[in-house]
PDB file of C-alpha atoms in Angstrom:
ATOM      1  CA  UNK A   1       0.013  -0.036  -0.025  1.00 32.00           C
ATOM      2  CA  UNK A   2       1.721   3.204  -1.167  1.00 34.00           C
ATOM      3  CA  UNK A   3       1.116   6.697   0.205  1.00 36.00           C
ATOM      4  CA  UNK A   4      -2.242   8.184  -0.744  1.00 37.00           C
ATOM      5  CA  UNK A   5      -1.822  11.137  -3.187  1.00 36.00           C
ATOM      6  CA  UNK A   6      -4.456  13.427  -1.592  1.00 41.00           C
ATOM      7  CA  UNK A   7      -3.726  17.044  -1.179  1.00 40.00           C
ATOM      8  CA  UNK A   8      -2.608  17.923   2.334  1.00 40.00           C
ATOM      9  CA  UNK A   9      -5.086  19.525   4.669  1.00 44.00           C
ATOM     10  CA  UNK A  10      -4.773  23.335   4.527  1.00 47.00           C
ATOM     11  CA  UNK A  11      -3.769  24.445   7.937  1.00 61.00           C
ATOM     12  CA  UNK A  12      -2.950  27.919   9.107  1.00 63.00           C
ATOM     13  CA  UNK A  13      -0.899  28.696  12.182  1.00 64.00           C
ATOM     14  CA  UNK A  14      -4.175  29.684  13.971  1.00 69.00           C
ATOM     15  CA  UNK A  15      -5.620  26.206  13.055  1.00 78.00           C
ATOM     16  CA  UNK A  16      -2.552  24.381  14.181  1.00 88.00           C
ATOM     17  CA  UNK A  17      -3.408  23.564  17.829  1.00 88.00           C
ATOM     18  CA  UNK A  18      -2.207  20.003  18.556  1.00 94.00           C
ATOM     19  CA  UNK A  19      -2.721  18.748  22.136  1.00 95.00           C
ATOM     20  CA  UNK A  20       0.328  16.975  23.553  1.00 96.00           C
ATOM     21  CA  UNK A  21      -0.161  13.183  23.510  1.00 94.00           C
ATOM     22  CA  UNK A  22      -3.096  13.242  21.115  1.00 96.00           C
ATOM     23  CA  UNK A  23      -2.409  12.403  17.452  1.00 96.00           C
ATOM     24  CA  UNK A  24      -3.243  15.131  14.872  1.00 95.00           C
ATOM     25  CA  UNK A  25      -4.093  13.677  11.492  1.00 94.00           C
ATOM     26  CA  UNK A  26      -2.427  15.665   8.684  1.00 94.00           C
ATOM     27  CA  UNK A  27      -3.084  13.120   5.955  1.00 93.00           C
ATOM     28  CA  UNK A  28      -4.803   9.758   5.956  1.00 92.00           C
ATOM     29  CA  UNK A  29      -1.442   8.193   6.367  1.00 95.00           C
ATOM     30  CA  UNK A  30       0.345  10.846   8.381  1.00 97.00           C
ATOM     31  CA  UNK A  31      -0.099  11.922  12.018  1.00 97.00           C
ATOM     32  CA  UNK A  32       1.723  14.339  14.268  1.00 98.00           C
ATOM     33  CA  UNK A  33       2.173  13.728  17.991  1.00 98.00           C
ATOM     34  CA  UNK A  34       3.252  16.817  19.843  1.00 98.00           C
ATOM     35  CA  UNK A  35       5.860  16.357  22.654  1.00 98.00           C
ATOM     36  CA  UNK A  36       5.124  18.203  25.921  1.00 97.00           C
ATOM     37  CA  UNK A  37       8.264  20.350  25.747  1.00 96.00           C
ATOM     38  CA  UNK A  38       7.230  23.827  24.881  1.00 95.00           C
ATOM     39  CA  UNK A  39       9.974  26.612  25.257  1.00 92.00           C
ATOM     40  CA  UNK A  40      11.223  29.736  23.511  1.00 86.00           C
ATOM     41  CA  UNK A  41      13.524  27.519  21.459  1.00 87.00           C
ATOM     42  CA  UNK A  42      11.061  24.655  20.686  1.00 93.00           C
ATOM     43  CA  UNK A  43       7.863  26.689  20.243  1.00 92.00           C
ATOM     44  CA  UNK A  44       4.866  24.500  21.127  1.00 95.00           C
ATOM     45  CA  UNK A  45       7.064  21.499  21.482  1.00 96.00           C
ATOM     46  CA  UNK A  46       8.711  18.835  19.208  1.00 98.00           C
ATOM     47  CA  UNK A  47       6.733  17.343  16.347  1.00 98.00           C
ATOM     48  CA  UNK A  48       6.996  13.590  16.206  1.00 98.00           C
ATOM     49  CA  UNK A  49       5.567  12.224  12.969  1.00 98.00           C
ATOM     50  CA  UNK A  50       3.952   8.747  12.385  1.00 98.00           C
ATOM     51  CA  UNK A  51       3.974   7.906   8.721  1.00 97.00           C
ATOM     52  CA  UNK A  52       2.104   4.907   7.334  1.00 96.00           C
ATOM     53  CA  UNK A  53      -1.059   2.911   7.942  1.00 94.00           C
ATOM     54  CA  UNK A  54      -0.467  -0.760   8.510  1.00 93.00           C
ATOM     55  CA  UNK A  55       3.231  -0.224   9.214  1.00 96.00           C
ATOM     56  CA  UNK A  56       4.682   2.879  10.705  1.00 97.00           C
ATOM     57  CA  UNK A  57       7.733   4.979  10.276  1.00 98.00           C
ATOM     58  CA  UNK A  58       8.414   7.311  13.270  1.00 98.00           C
ATOM     59  CA  UNK A  59      10.309  10.509  12.544  1.00 98.00           C
ATOM     60  CA  UNK A  60      11.995  12.387  15.464  1.00 98.00           C
ATOM     61  CA  UNK A  61      10.707  10.517  18.595  1.00 98.00           C
ATOM     62  CA  UNK A  62      11.483  13.537  20.696  1.00 97.00           C
ATOM     63  CA  UNK A  63      12.920  14.327  24.146  1.00 97.00           C
ATOM     64  CA  UNK A  64      13.513  11.884  26.997  1.00 96.00           C
ATOM     65  CA  UNK A  65       9.972  12.007  28.412  1.00 97.00           C
ATOM     66  CA  UNK A  66       8.126   9.000  29.700  1.00 97.00           C
ATOM     67  CA  UNK A  67       4.676  10.595  29.020  1.00 98.00           C
ATOM     68  CA  UNK A  68       5.590  11.119  25.359  1.00 98.00           C
ATOM     69  CA  UNK A  69       6.787   7.524  24.980  1.00 98.00           C
ATOM     70  CA  UNK A  70       3.517   6.304  26.540  1.00 98.00           C
ATOM     71  CA  UNK A  71       1.605   8.549  23.969  1.00 98.00           C
ATOM     72  CA  UNK A  72       3.669   7.093  21.171  1.00 98.00           C
ATOM     73  CA  UNK A  73       2.917   3.565  22.317  1.00 97.00           C
ATOM     74  CA  UNK A  74      -0.791   4.366  22.310  1.00 97.00           C
ATOM     75  CA  UNK A  75      -0.668   6.054  18.843  1.00 97.00           C
ATOM     76  CA  UNK A  76       1.176   3.197  17.290  1.00 97.00           C
ATOM     77  CA  UNK A  77      -1.142   0.662  18.716  1.00 95.00           C
ATOM     78  CA  UNK A  78      -0.564  -2.857  17.469  1.00 91.00           C
ATOM     79  CA  UNK A  79       1.114  -1.778  14.229  1.00 96.00           C
ATOM     80  CA  UNK A  80       4.719  -2.725  13.405  1.00 97.00           C
ATOM     81  CA  UNK A  81       7.289   0.139  13.431  1.00 98.00           C
ATOM     82  CA  UNK A  82       9.699  -0.492  10.525  1.00 98.00           C
ATOM     83  CA  UNK A  83      12.005   2.488  10.897  1.00 98.00           C
ATOM     84  CA  UNK A  84      12.868   5.239  13.400  1.00 98.00           C
ATOM     85  CA  UNK A  85      14.231   8.236  11.480  1.00 98.00           C
ATOM     86  CA  UNK A  86      16.131  11.178  13.016  1.00 98.00           C
ATOM     87  CA  UNK A  87      16.519  14.581  11.444  1.00 98.00           C
ATOM     88  CA  UNK A  88      19.279  15.415  13.874  1.00 98.00           C
ATOM     89  CA  UNK A  89      20.534  14.790  17.388  1.00 97.00           C
ATOM     90  CA  UNK A  90      19.513  17.675  19.540  1.00 96.00           C
ATOM     91  CA  UNK A  91      18.040  16.818  22.902  1.00 96.00           C
ATOM     92  CA  UNK A  92      14.512  17.752  21.915  1.00 97.00           C
ATOM     93  CA  UNK A  93      14.516  15.304  18.983  1.00 97.00           C
ATOM     94  CA  UNK A  94      16.699  12.149  19.544  1.00 98.00           C
ATOM     95  CA  UNK A  95      16.848  10.975  23.163  1.00 97.00           C
ATOM     96  CA  UNK A  96      13.528   8.926  22.914  1.00 98.00           C
ATOM     97  CA  UNK A  97      14.823   7.062  19.836  1.00 98.00           C
ATOM     98  CA  UNK A  98      16.545   4.342  21.879  1.00 98.00           C
ATOM     99  CA  UNK A  99      13.668   3.619  24.281  1.00 98.00           C
ATOM    100  CA  UNK A 100      11.344   3.552  21.304  1.00 98.00           C
ATOM    101  CA  UNK A 101      13.693   1.136  19.515  1.00 98.00           C
ATOM    102  CA  UNK A 102      13.774  -1.062  22.579  1.00 97.00           C
ATOM    103  CA  UNK A 103      10.019  -0.977  22.727  1.00 97.00           C
ATOM    104  CA  UNK A 104       9.363  -1.730  18.979  1.00 97.00           C
ATOM    105  CA  UNK A 105      12.429  -3.534  17.780  1.00 97.00           C
ATOM    106  CA  UNK A 106      12.906  -1.081  14.997  1.00 98.00           C
ATOM    107  CA  UNK A 107      16.352   0.277  14.001  1.00 98.00           C
ATOM    108  CA  UNK A 108      17.257   3.901  14.355  1.00 98.00           C
ATOM    109  CA  UNK A 109      18.343   5.652  11.150  1.00 98.00           C
ATOM    110  CA  UNK A 110      20.261   8.934  10.990  1.00 98.00           C
ATOM    111  CA  UNK A 111      23.219  10.549   9.228  1.00 98.00           C
ATOM    112  CA  UNK A 112      25.500   9.731  12.162  1.00 98.00           C
ATOM    113  CA  UNK A 113      26.454  10.679  15.714  1.00 97.00           C
ATOM    114  CA  UNK A 114      26.320  14.369  16.844  1.00 94.00           C
ATOM    115  CA  UNK A 115      29.752  15.262  15.330  1.00 93.00           C
ATOM    116  CA  UNK A 116      29.019  13.645  11.983  1.00 96.00           C
ATOM    117  CA  UNK A 117      28.900  15.948   8.974  1.00 97.00           C
ATOM    118  CA  UNK A 118      30.793  18.774  10.787  1.00 95.00           C
ATOM    119  CA  UNK A 119      32.555  20.972   8.330  1.00 94.00           C
ATOM    120  CA  UNK A 120      36.383  21.328   8.216  1.00 93.00           C
ATOM    121  CA  UNK A 121      36.215  24.814   9.756  1.00 92.00           C
ATOM    122  CA  UNK A 122      33.956  23.772  12.574  1.00 93.00           C
ATOM    123  CA  UNK A 123      36.060  20.659  13.210  1.00 93.00           C
ATOM    124  CA  UNK A 124      39.101  23.007  13.558  1.00 91.00           C
ATOM    125  CA  UNK A 125      37.275  25.442  15.785  1.00 91.00           C
ATOM    126  CA  UNK A 126      36.053  22.594  17.992  1.00 90.00           C
ATOM    127  CA  UNK A 127      39.669  21.193  18.239  1.00 91.00           C
ATOM    128  CA  UNK A 128      40.804  24.730  19.423  1.00 88.00           C
ATOM    129  CA  UNK A 129      38.263  24.552  22.318  1.00 85.00           C
ATOM    130  CA  UNK A 130      35.149  26.296  20.816  1.00 82.00           C
ATOM    131  CA  UNK A 131      32.039  24.890  22.524  1.00 76.00           C
ATOM    132  CA  UNK A 132      28.420  25.403  21.607  1.00 71.00           C
ATOM    133  CA  UNK A 133      25.946  27.825  23.286  1.00 63.00           C
ATOM    134  CA  UNK A 134      24.062  25.253  25.270  1.00 60.00           C
ATOM    135  CA  UNK A 135      21.687  24.227  22.500  1.00 70.00           C
ATOM    136  CA  UNK A 136      21.396  20.742  23.994  1.00 90.00           C
ATOM    137  CA  UNK A 137      23.450  18.264  21.929  1.00 93.00           C
ATOM    138  CA  UNK A 138      22.724  14.532  22.440  1.00 95.00           C
ATOM    139  CA  UNK A 139      26.338  13.633  22.918  1.00 91.00           C
ATOM    140  CA  UNK A 140      25.674   9.899  23.362  1.00 93.00           C
ATOM    141  CA  UNK A 141      23.431   9.499  20.259  1.00 96.00           C
ATOM    142  CA  UNK A 142      24.494   6.679  17.900  1.00 96.00           C
ATOM    143  CA  UNK A 143      22.112   5.388  15.185  1.00 98.00           C
ATOM    144  CA  UNK A 144      21.774   1.688  14.324  1.00 98.00           C
ATOM    145  CA  UNK A 145      22.005   2.497  10.582  1.00 98.00           C
ATOM    146  CA  UNK A 146      23.749   5.477   9.004  1.00 98.00           C
ATOM    147  CA  UNK A 147      22.021   7.148   6.067  1.00 98.00           C
ATOM    148  CA  UNK A 148      23.850   8.797   3.150  1.00 98.00           C
ATOM    149  CA  UNK A 149      22.603  11.682   1.069  1.00 98.00           C
ATOM    150  CA  UNK A 150      20.111  10.473  -1.424  1.00 98.00           C
ATOM    151  CA  UNK A 151      19.595   7.064   0.118  1.00 98.00           C
ATOM    152  CA  UNK A 152      16.092   5.750  -0.285  1.00 98.00           C
ATOM    153  CA  UNK A 153      14.029   3.816   2.224  1.00 97.00           C
ATOM    154  CA  UNK A 154      10.995   1.928   0.872  1.00 96.00           C
ATOM    155  CA  UNK A 155       8.107   0.167   2.378  1.00 95.00           C
ATOM    156  CA  UNK A 156       4.266   0.079   2.500  1.00 94.00           C
ATOM    157  CA  UNK A 157       4.520   3.781   3.232  1.00 94.00           C
ATOM    158  CA  UNK A 158       6.097   4.471  -0.115  1.00 95.00           C
ATOM    159  CA  UNK A 159       9.585   5.932  -0.573  1.00 97.00           C
ATOM    160  CA  UNK A 160      11.491   8.197   1.726  1.00 98.00           C
ATOM    161  CA  UNK A 161      14.666   9.885   0.445  1.00 98.00           C
ATOM    162  CA  UNK A 162      17.282  11.121   2.975  1.00 98.00           C
ATOM    163  CA  UNK A 163      18.684  14.538   2.070  1.00 98.00           C
ATOM    164  CA  UNK A 164      21.801  15.675   3.968  1.00 98.00           C
ATOM    165  CA  UNK A 165      21.120  19.320   4.908  1.00 98.00           C
ATOM    166  CA  UNK A 166      23.900  20.329   7.323  1.00 98.00           C
ATOM    167  CA  UNK A 167      23.775  23.874   8.774  1.00 96.00           C
ATOM    168  CA  UNK A 168      21.616  23.809  11.881  1.00 96.00           C
ATOM    169  CA  UNK A 169      24.017  20.956  12.881  1.00 96.00           C
ATOM    170  CA  UNK A 170      26.196  18.828  10.815  1.00 96.00           C
ATOM    171  CA  UNK A 171      24.232  15.582  10.984  1.00 98.00           C
ATOM    172  CA  UNK A 172      20.950  17.185   9.970  1.00 98.00           C
ATOM    173  CA  UNK A 173      18.734  15.389   7.431  1.00 98.00           C
ATOM    174  CA  UNK A 174      15.553  16.233   5.698  1.00 98.00           C
ATOM    175  CA  UNK A 175      13.285  13.398   4.371  1.00 98.00           C
ATOM    176  CA  UNK A 176      11.479  13.720   1.083  1.00 98.00           C
ATOM    177  CA  UNK A 177       8.244  11.764   0.894  1.00 98.00           C
ATOM    178  CA  UNK A 178       6.097  12.104  -2.148  1.00 96.00           C
ATOM    179  CA  UNK A 179       5.270  15.835  -2.551  1.00 96.00           C
ATOM    180  CA  UNK A 180       6.347  16.641   1.075  1.00 97.00           C
ATOM    181  CA  UNK A 181       9.602  17.126   2.905  1.00 98.00           C
ATOM    182  CA  UNK A 182      10.161  16.629   6.662  1.00 98.00           C
ATOM    183  CA  UNK A 183      12.458  19.584   7.241  1.00 98.00           C
ATOM    184  CA  UNK A 184      13.394  19.086  10.907  1.00 98.00           C
ATOM    185  CA  UNK A 185      14.916  22.313  12.328  1.00 97.00           C
ATOM    186  CA  UNK A 186      16.240  23.504   8.985  1.00 97.00           C
ATOM    187  CA  UNK A 187      13.044  25.267   7.711  1.00 97.00           C
ATOM    188  CA  UNK A 188      10.320  26.227  10.213  1.00 95.00           C
ATOM    189  CA  UNK A 189       7.440  28.624   9.808  1.00 92.00           C
ATOM    190  CA  UNK A 190       7.397  30.216  13.265  1.00 91.00           C
ATOM    191  CA  UNK A 191      11.070  31.207  13.448  1.00 89.00           C
ATOM    192  CA  UNK A 192      14.409  31.103  11.464  1.00 89.00           C
ATOM    193  CA  UNK A 193      16.710  28.218  12.370  1.00 91.00           C
ATOM    194  CA  UNK A 194      19.418  28.553  14.894  1.00 89.00           C
ATOM    195  CA  UNK A 195      22.992  28.170  13.648  1.00 93.00           C
ATOM    196  CA  UNK A 196      25.469  27.913  16.484  1.00 91.00           C
ATOM    197  CA  UNK A 197      29.123  27.023  15.817  1.00 93.00           C
ATOM    198  CA  UNK A 198      30.774  24.622  16.079  1.00 92.00           C
ATOM    199  CA  UNK A 199      27.816  22.340  15.695  1.00 92.00           C
ATOM    200  CA  UNK A 200      26.093  24.725  13.223  1.00 93.00           C
ATOM    201  CA  UNK A 201      27.752  26.201  10.114  1.00 96.00           C
ATOM    202  CA  UNK A 202      26.188  29.051   8.209  1.00 96.00           C
ATOM    203  CA  UNK A 203      27.974  28.405   4.970  1.00 96.00           C
ATOM    204  CA  UNK A 204      26.588  24.811   5.000  1.00 97.00           C
ATOM    205  CA  UNK A 205      23.208  26.176   6.048  1.00 97.00           C
ATOM    206  CA  UNK A 206      22.903  28.464   2.979  1.00 97.00           C
ATOM    207  CA  UNK A 207      24.053  25.675   0.635  1.00 97.00           C
ATOM    208  CA  UNK A 208      21.395  23.366   2.129  1.00 98.00           C
ATOM    209  CA  UNK A 209      18.686  26.047   1.510  1.00 97.00           C
ATOM    210  CA  UNK A 210      19.771  26.184  -2.155  1.00 97.00           C
ATOM    211  CA  UNK A 211      19.688  22.381  -2.259  1.00 98.00           C
ATOM    212  CA  UNK A 212      16.107  22.360  -0.978  1.00 98.00           C
ATOM    213  CA  UNK A 213      15.117  25.034  -3.444  1.00 97.00           C
ATOM    214  CA  UNK A 214      15.929  22.649  -6.317  1.00 96.00           C
ATOM    215  CA  UNK A 215      13.433  20.003  -4.984  1.00 96.00           C
ATOM    216  CA  UNK A 216       9.813  20.497  -6.124  1.00 94.00           C
ATOM    217  CA  UNK A 217       7.704  20.329  -2.923  1.00 96.00           C
ATOM    218  CA  UNK A 218       4.168  21.194  -1.905  1.00 96.00           C
ATOM    219  CA  UNK A 219       4.405  20.935   1.770  1.00 96.00           C
ATOM    220  CA  UNK A 220       7.157  21.108   4.450  1.00 97.00           C
ATOM    221  CA  UNK A 221       6.585  19.361   7.777  1.00 97.00           C
ATOM    222  CA  UNK A 222       8.972  20.990  10.295  1.00 97.00           C
ATOM    223  CA  UNK A 223      10.300  19.782  13.592  1.00 98.00           C
ATOM    224  CA  UNK A 224       8.400  22.498  15.449  1.00 96.00           C
ATOM    225  CA  UNK A 225       5.261  24.377  14.374  1.00 95.00           C
ATOM    226  CA  UNK A 226       2.619  24.057  11.730  1.00 95.00           C
ATOM    227  CA  UNK A 227       3.036  22.590   8.206  1.00 96.00           C
ATOM    228  CA  UNK A 228       4.404  25.008   5.661  1.00 96.00           C
ATOM    229  CA  UNK A 229       2.108  25.188   2.761  1.00 94.00           C
ATOM    230  CA  UNK A 230       4.249  27.611   0.690  1.00 94.00           C
ATOM    231  CA  UNK A 231       7.691  25.968   0.930  1.00 96.00           C
ATOM    232  CA  UNK A 232       9.148  28.050  -1.967  1.00 96.00           C
ATOM    233  CA  UNK A 233       8.093  31.281  -0.344  1.00 95.00           C
ATOM    234  CA  UNK A 234       9.375  30.303   3.032  1.00 96.00           C
ATOM    235  CA  UNK A 235      12.800  29.165   1.737  1.00 96.00           C
ATOM    236  CA  UNK A 236      13.112  32.548  -0.181  1.00 95.00           C
ATOM    237  CA  UNK A 237      12.242  34.425   3.002  1.00 95.00           C
ATOM    238  CA  UNK A 238      14.758  32.397   4.986  1.00 96.00           C
ATOM    239  CA  UNK A 239      17.556  33.075   2.517  1.00 96.00           C
ATOM    240  CA  UNK A 240      16.621  36.727   2.233  1.00 96.00           C
ATOM    241  CA  UNK A 241      16.477  36.982   6.098  1.00 94.00           C
ATOM    242  CA  UNK A 242      19.973  35.599   6.352  1.00 95.00           C
ATOM    243  CA  UNK A 243      21.403  38.011   3.632  1.00 96.00           C
ATOM    244  CA  UNK A 244      19.637  40.969   5.335  1.00 95.00           C
ATOM    245  CA  UNK A 245      21.284  40.016   8.694  1.00 94.00           C
ATOM    246  CA  UNK A 246      24.568  39.681   6.881  1.00 96.00           C
ATOM    247  CA  UNK A 247      24.254  43.190   5.524  1.00 96.00           C
ATOM    248  CA  UNK A 248      23.371  44.571   9.024  1.00 96.00           C
ATOM    249  CA  UNK A 249      26.524  42.866  10.505  1.00 96.00           C
ATOM    250  CA  UNK A 250      28.741  44.281   7.709  1.00 97.00           C
ATOM    251  CA  UNK A 251      27.284  47.780   8.220  1.00 96.00           C
ATOM    252  CA  UNK A 252      27.869  47.576  12.011  1.00 95.00           C
ATOM    253  CA  UNK A 253      31.632  46.887  11.517  1.00 96.00           C
ATOM    254  CA  UNK A 254      32.189  49.059   8.486  1.00 94.00           C
ATOM    255  CA  UNK A 255      34.224  51.588  10.439  1.00 92.00           C
ATOM    256  CA  UNK A 256      35.050  50.031  13.784  1.00 94.00           C
ATOM    257  CA  UNK A 257      36.032  46.722  15.194  1.00 95.00           C
ATOM    258  CA  UNK A 258      33.382  44.945  17.285  1.00 96.00           C
ATOM    259  CA  UNK A 259      32.910  41.610  19.171  1.00 97.00           C
ATOM    260  CA  UNK A 260      29.995  39.223  18.342  1.00 96.00           C
ATOM    261  CA  UNK A 261      28.338  40.447  21.569  1.00 95.00           C
ATOM    262  CA  UNK A 262      28.639  44.083  20.580  1.00 95.00           C
ATOM    263  CA  UNK A 263      27.321  43.356  17.106  1.00 96.00           C
ATOM    264  CA  UNK A 264      24.369  41.409  18.556  1.00 95.00           C
ATOM    265  CA  UNK A 265      23.350  44.354  20.694  1.00 93.00           C
ATOM    266  CA  UNK A 266      23.619  46.638  17.683  1.00 92.00           C
ATOM    267  CA  UNK A 267      21.668  44.593  15.155  1.00 93.00           C
ATOM    268  CA  UNK A 268      19.165  42.544  17.213  1.00 90.00           C
ATOM    269  CA  UNK A 269      16.624  45.041  18.387  1.00 81.00           C
ATOM    270  CA  UNK A 270      13.700  42.677  17.799  1.00 77.00           C
ATOM    271  CA  UNK A 271      14.319  39.786  20.150  1.00 80.00           C
ATOM    272  CA  UNK A 272      13.654  39.296  23.893  1.00 84.00           C
ATOM    273  CA  UNK A 273      16.695  39.539  26.248  1.00 84.00           C
ATOM    274  CA  UNK A 274      16.330  35.874  26.980  1.00 83.00           C
ATOM    275  CA  UNK A 275      17.095  34.983  23.296  1.00 83.00           C
ATOM    276  CA  UNK A 276      20.085  37.286  22.976  1.00 89.00           C
ATOM    277  CA  UNK A 277      22.661  34.467  23.682  1.00 89.00           C
ATOM    278  CA  UNK A 278      21.239  32.436  20.829  1.00 86.00           C
ATOM    279  CA  UNK A 279      21.248  35.569  18.606  1.00 90.00           C
ATOM    280  CA  UNK A 280      24.957  36.045  19.519  1.00 92.00           C
ATOM    281  CA  UNK A 281      25.620  32.529  18.331  1.00 91.00           C
ATOM    282  CA  UNK A 282      23.891  33.391  15.004  1.00 92.00           C
ATOM    283  CA  UNK A 283      25.963  36.490  14.643  1.00 95.00           C
ATOM    284  CA  UNK A 284      29.141  34.443  15.284  1.00 95.00           C
ATOM    285  CA  UNK A 285      28.121  32.001  12.613  1.00 95.00           C
ATOM    286  CA  UNK A 286      27.694  34.867  10.129  1.00 97.00           C
ATOM    287  CA  UNK A 287      31.093  36.152  11.077  1.00 97.00           C
ATOM    288  CA  UNK A 288      32.786  32.840  10.488  1.00 96.00           C
ATOM    289  CA  UNK A 289      31.128  32.611   7.095  1.00 96.00           C
ATOM    290  CA  UNK A 290      32.112  36.237   6.180  1.00 97.00           C
ATOM    291  CA  UNK A 291      35.693  35.545   7.318  1.00 95.00           C
ATOM    292  CA  UNK A 292      35.804  32.495   5.081  1.00 94.00           C
ATOM    293  CA  UNK A 293      34.724  34.598   2.161  1.00 94.00           C
ATOM    294  CA  UNK A 294      37.432  37.213   2.895  1.00 95.00           C
ATOM    295  CA  UNK A 295      34.879  39.949   3.827  1.00 96.00           C
ATOM    296  CA  UNK A 296      35.950  40.598   7.397  1.00 96.00           C
ATOM    297  CA  UNK A 297      39.192  40.550   9.289  1.00 95.00           C
ATOM    298  CA  UNK A 298      39.597  39.182  12.858  1.00 95.00           C
ATOM    299  CA  UNK A 299      41.882  39.980  15.809  1.00 94.00           C
ATOM    300  CA  UNK A 300      43.646  38.223  17.375  1.00 93.00           C
ATOM    301  CA  UNK A 301      42.273  34.962  15.926  1.00 91.00           C
ATOM    302  CA  UNK A 302      38.811  33.461  15.079  1.00 91.00           C
ATOM    303  CA  UNK A 303      36.836  32.993  18.247  1.00 90.00           C
ATOM    304  CA  UNK A 304      33.465  33.899  19.881  1.00 91.00           C
ATOM    305  CA  UNK A 305      35.202  36.819  21.737  1.00 92.00           C
ATOM    306  CA  UNK A 306      37.448  38.198  18.910  1.00 94.00           C
ATOM    307  CA  UNK A 307      36.953  41.586  17.271  1.00 97.00           C
ATOM    308  CA  UNK A 308      35.844  41.782  13.663  1.00 97.00           C
ATOM    309  CA  UNK A 309      36.220  44.467  11.049  1.00 96.00           C
ATOM    310  CA  UNK A 310      34.789  44.795   7.539  1.00 96.00           C
ATOM    311  CA  UNK A 311      37.443  44.488   4.789  1.00 88.00           C
ATOM    312  CA  UNK A 312      37.595  47.721   2.830  1.00 82.00           C
ATOM    313  CA  UNK A 313      35.640  47.517  -0.460  1.00 70.00           C
ATOM    314  CA  UNK A 314      37.766  47.433  -3.576  1.00 58.00           C
TER     315      UNK A 314
END
């Protein structure tokens, strides 16, 4: 039995009101189960997806939460789970994968452990002691099966194609299924994705956006928030947003040297104080990208506390 080719239910942000623990039917063969972990970084909570009818694929089991595991058990019912797929290994997505695998006997599929897919620059910065900004990396995560870019998984649910989309984190995958893509934390409708070195890489993030632009799609199913019914428009906004932020950063350091923290205070006038540390990580990600492109200089060396200056034009 292949996936039914019916159009997805039209759902606005106002209509997207899942109740944690209660399956929300998105298509006849696709349900969303919201984890009870709302926060400024996770919005309403993590979206766990159950794909299939007689057999089930679970995408992003979610955080280590016994209540959510019980809700998954109930939603799965007596059906066989054939695959557990992970978009990436942040603590709000991956920790429940192993308990779910133990419960169902299904293998866990992902790009690799939490440092897999890390770019050469981020590998270097990590070796020099750069640590993340507390985004919650699942350091112990290890899949049973490693997926490669373009690898196809087939079953009664149809075909799912793994797309390596590093940027938010090096091991990030999106999953194409028919006319839809499960985008994890790479593309969301409620917020732009966090990119925090050394786990996140903005150069990779922008390349992954361009990769997704080349894939015809009708619907994005993100890791948090409502389905995105205009994926082309959302991607275009996301790319333009990043380029606009880049321009703001370059303007801020056009005539003076500034640290990432100083730049954050200068250009982020639209976020609550509680989110400024995350914004600073995003600024640093931009600065690393700009430095790699030869558009900024740095003193004394590339780090989260260094000072950056725009290279003179011409």
